[in-house]
C-alpha positions as a printed Julia matrix, in Angstrom:
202×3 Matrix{Float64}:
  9.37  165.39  260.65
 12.34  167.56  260.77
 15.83  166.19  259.72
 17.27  168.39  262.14
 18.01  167.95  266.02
 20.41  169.64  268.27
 23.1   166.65  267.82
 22.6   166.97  264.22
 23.44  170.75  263.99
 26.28  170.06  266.42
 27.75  167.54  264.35
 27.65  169.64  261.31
 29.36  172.2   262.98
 32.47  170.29  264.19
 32.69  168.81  260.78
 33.01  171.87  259.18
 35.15  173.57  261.63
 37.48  170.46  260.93
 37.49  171.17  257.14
 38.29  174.64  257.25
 41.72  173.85  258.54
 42.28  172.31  255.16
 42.3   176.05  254.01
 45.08  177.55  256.26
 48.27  176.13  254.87
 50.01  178.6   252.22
 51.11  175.61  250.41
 47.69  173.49  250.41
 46.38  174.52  246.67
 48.4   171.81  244.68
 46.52  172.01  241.88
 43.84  174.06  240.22
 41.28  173.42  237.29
 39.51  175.64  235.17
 35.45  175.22  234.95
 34.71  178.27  233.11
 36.13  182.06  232.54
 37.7   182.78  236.42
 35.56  179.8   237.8
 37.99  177.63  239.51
 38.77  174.23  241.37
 40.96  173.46  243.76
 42.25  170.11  245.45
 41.39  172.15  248.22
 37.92  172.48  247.26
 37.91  169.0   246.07
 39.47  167.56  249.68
 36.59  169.82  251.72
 33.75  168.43  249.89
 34.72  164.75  249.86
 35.6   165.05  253.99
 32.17  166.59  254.56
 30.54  164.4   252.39
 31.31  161.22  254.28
 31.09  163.44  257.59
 27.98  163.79  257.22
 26.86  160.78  255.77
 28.02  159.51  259.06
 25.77  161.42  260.9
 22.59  161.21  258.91
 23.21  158.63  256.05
 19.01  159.29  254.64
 19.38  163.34  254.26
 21.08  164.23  250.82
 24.02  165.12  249.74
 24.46  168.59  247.22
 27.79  169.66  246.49
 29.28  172.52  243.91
 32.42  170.01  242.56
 30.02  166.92  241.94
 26.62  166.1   239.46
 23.73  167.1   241.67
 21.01  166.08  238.92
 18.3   163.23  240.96
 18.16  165.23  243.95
 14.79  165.24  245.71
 14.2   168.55  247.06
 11.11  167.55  249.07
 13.53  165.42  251.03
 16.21  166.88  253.64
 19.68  167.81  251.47
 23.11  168.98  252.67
 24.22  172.1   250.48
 27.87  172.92  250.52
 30.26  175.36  248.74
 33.3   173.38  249.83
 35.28  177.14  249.69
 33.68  179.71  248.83
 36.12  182.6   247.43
 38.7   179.83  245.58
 40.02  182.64  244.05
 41.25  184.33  247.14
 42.47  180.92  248.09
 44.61  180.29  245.25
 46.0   184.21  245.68
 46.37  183.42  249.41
 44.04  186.26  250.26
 42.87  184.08  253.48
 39.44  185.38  253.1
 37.45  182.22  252.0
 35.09  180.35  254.11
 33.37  176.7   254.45
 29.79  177.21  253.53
 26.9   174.4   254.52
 23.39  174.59  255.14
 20.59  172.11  255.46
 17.26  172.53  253.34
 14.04  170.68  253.72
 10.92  170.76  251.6
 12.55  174.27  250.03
 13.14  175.65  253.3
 16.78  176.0   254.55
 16.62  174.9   258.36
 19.94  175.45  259.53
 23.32  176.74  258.67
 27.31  177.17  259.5
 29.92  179.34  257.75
 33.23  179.11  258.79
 36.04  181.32  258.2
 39.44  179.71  260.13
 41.35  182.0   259.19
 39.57  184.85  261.64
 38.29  181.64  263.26
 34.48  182.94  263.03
 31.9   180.2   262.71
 28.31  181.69  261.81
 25.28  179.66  262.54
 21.73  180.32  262.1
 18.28  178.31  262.77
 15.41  178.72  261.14
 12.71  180.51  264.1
 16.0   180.12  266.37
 18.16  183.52  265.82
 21.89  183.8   264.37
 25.3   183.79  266.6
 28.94  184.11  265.91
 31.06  181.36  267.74
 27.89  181.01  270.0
 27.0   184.65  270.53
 23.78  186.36  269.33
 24.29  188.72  266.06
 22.15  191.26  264.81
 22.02  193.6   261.94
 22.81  197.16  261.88
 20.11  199.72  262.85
 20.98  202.04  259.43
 18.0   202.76  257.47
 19.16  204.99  255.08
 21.61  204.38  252.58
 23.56  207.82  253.52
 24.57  205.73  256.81
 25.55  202.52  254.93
 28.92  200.56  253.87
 27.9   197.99  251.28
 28.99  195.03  249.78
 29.47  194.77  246.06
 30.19  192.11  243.25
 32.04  192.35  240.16
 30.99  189.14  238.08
 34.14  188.28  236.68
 32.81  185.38  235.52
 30.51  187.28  233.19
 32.85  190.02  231.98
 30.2   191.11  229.62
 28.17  192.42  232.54
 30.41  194.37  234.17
 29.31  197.96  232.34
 25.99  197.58  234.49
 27.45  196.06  237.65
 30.08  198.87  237.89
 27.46  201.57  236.76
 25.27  200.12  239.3
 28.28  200.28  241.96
 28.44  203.63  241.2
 24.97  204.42  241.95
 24.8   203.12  245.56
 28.72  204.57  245.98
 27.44  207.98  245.24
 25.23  207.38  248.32
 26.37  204.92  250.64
 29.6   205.91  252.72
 31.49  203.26  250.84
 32.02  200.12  249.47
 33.44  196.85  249.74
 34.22  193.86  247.71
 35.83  190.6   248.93
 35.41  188.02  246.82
 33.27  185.63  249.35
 29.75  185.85  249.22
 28.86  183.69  252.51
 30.7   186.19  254.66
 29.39  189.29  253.19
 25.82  187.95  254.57
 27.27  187.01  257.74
 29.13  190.58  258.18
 25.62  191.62  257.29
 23.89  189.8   260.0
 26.58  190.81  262.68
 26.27  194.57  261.35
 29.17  194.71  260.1
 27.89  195.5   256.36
 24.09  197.32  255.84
C-alpha cells in the first residue's frame, strides 16, 4: 500500500513552504563549507534539512528519510523514502541571487509518487502526483506546444563542479544555441523542470 494520502501530501507541502522562508533573509548564510570544487554547504542548507527532517518524521515516522547534507548509506529503496535537496542552487544563495528553491519528493519501490518545489522568493510552489497532473500554487501546468527546436528557449548547465568538462558542455551549448532561439542558465535545476512543465522553458 501506498505511503501517500491526501493529508500526507498536504503536510509535506506546508512543511516545505515553512522552510523556504529560511532562504529569504539577505543575512541568513552565516557560514559556508566546502564539499568539493564549487560544491557548497550552507547553515542554510543545514537548518532546511534538519526542520524537514523532523517535519516529516512527524507526519509519517515509518517512510525514510534521504537527505543531500547527511550519510544516506542503509536506505531501503523498496520502502517509501523522503528525498530532499534542502536548497537547491546554494550558490545563488550565498551570492544572494534569490533564485534557489526547496526541493522534496516522495519515492516508493523506485517510483517517485509525489512532489513539491518551492521557490519563496517568487512564492511558486510546484507539485506533481504520480497519474494525478502538475499545478503551480494549485493551478494546472502544462508544457509548451513547441516541437521543433527553431521555436525553443532552453535550459543549459555549465558543470562547474567538473571544470574539466566544460569544452563539451559549452560545445554542446553551442550546438542547440545555433538552433534554439536562446538559452538560459540559472543555477537551479528543480526550477528549470518546473519552468519546463509550466512552459516556460521547451
Amino acid at each position: 500500500m501506498t505511503a501517500l494520502t491526501d493529508s500526507l501530501a498536504e503536510g509535506a507541502v506546508q512543511a516545505v513552504l515553512e522552510a523556504g522562508e529560511l532562504l529569504t533573509d539577505p543575512a541568513a548564510v552565516q557560514s559556508i563549507r566546502s564539499k568539493g570544487e564549487t560544491d557548497y554547504v550552507t547553515n542554510v542548507d543545514v537548518a532546511v534539512q534538519a526542520f524537514l527532517r523532523e517535519r516529516l518524521a512527524a507526519l509519517a515516522p515509518d517512510v525514510q528519510f534521504m537527505g543531500e547534507e547527511q550519510d544516506n548509506t542503509g536506505l531501503d529503496w523498496s520502502r517509501p523514502c523522503w528525498i530532499l535537496d534542502p536548497v537547491d542552487g546554494t550558490t545563488n544563495l550565498i551570492h544572494n541571487f534569490r533564485h534557489s528553491a526547496v526541493s522534496l519528493a516522495l519515492s516508493e519501490a523506485g517510483q517517485i509518487l509525489f512532489g513539491v518545489v518551492y521557490n519563496p522568493y517568487s512564492g511558486e510552489c510546484f507539485t506533481a502526483r504520480r497519474g494525478q497532473g502538475a499545478f503551480c500554487n494549485g493551478s494546472p501546468i502544462r508544457v509548451s506546444s513547441a516541437d521543433r527546436l527553431e521555436d525553443s528557449l532552453l535550459s543549459v548547465g555549465t558543470v562547474p563542479g567538473r571544470r574539466k568538462l566544460a569544452d563539451t558542455a559549452f560545445r554542446q551549448m553551442r550546438t542547440l544555441y545555433d538552433t534554439c532561439q536562446d538559452v538560459r542558465r540559472t543555477g537551479c535545476a528543480s526550477l528549470d523542470l518546473c519552468w519546463v512543465a509550466c512552459g516556460r522553458l521547451d
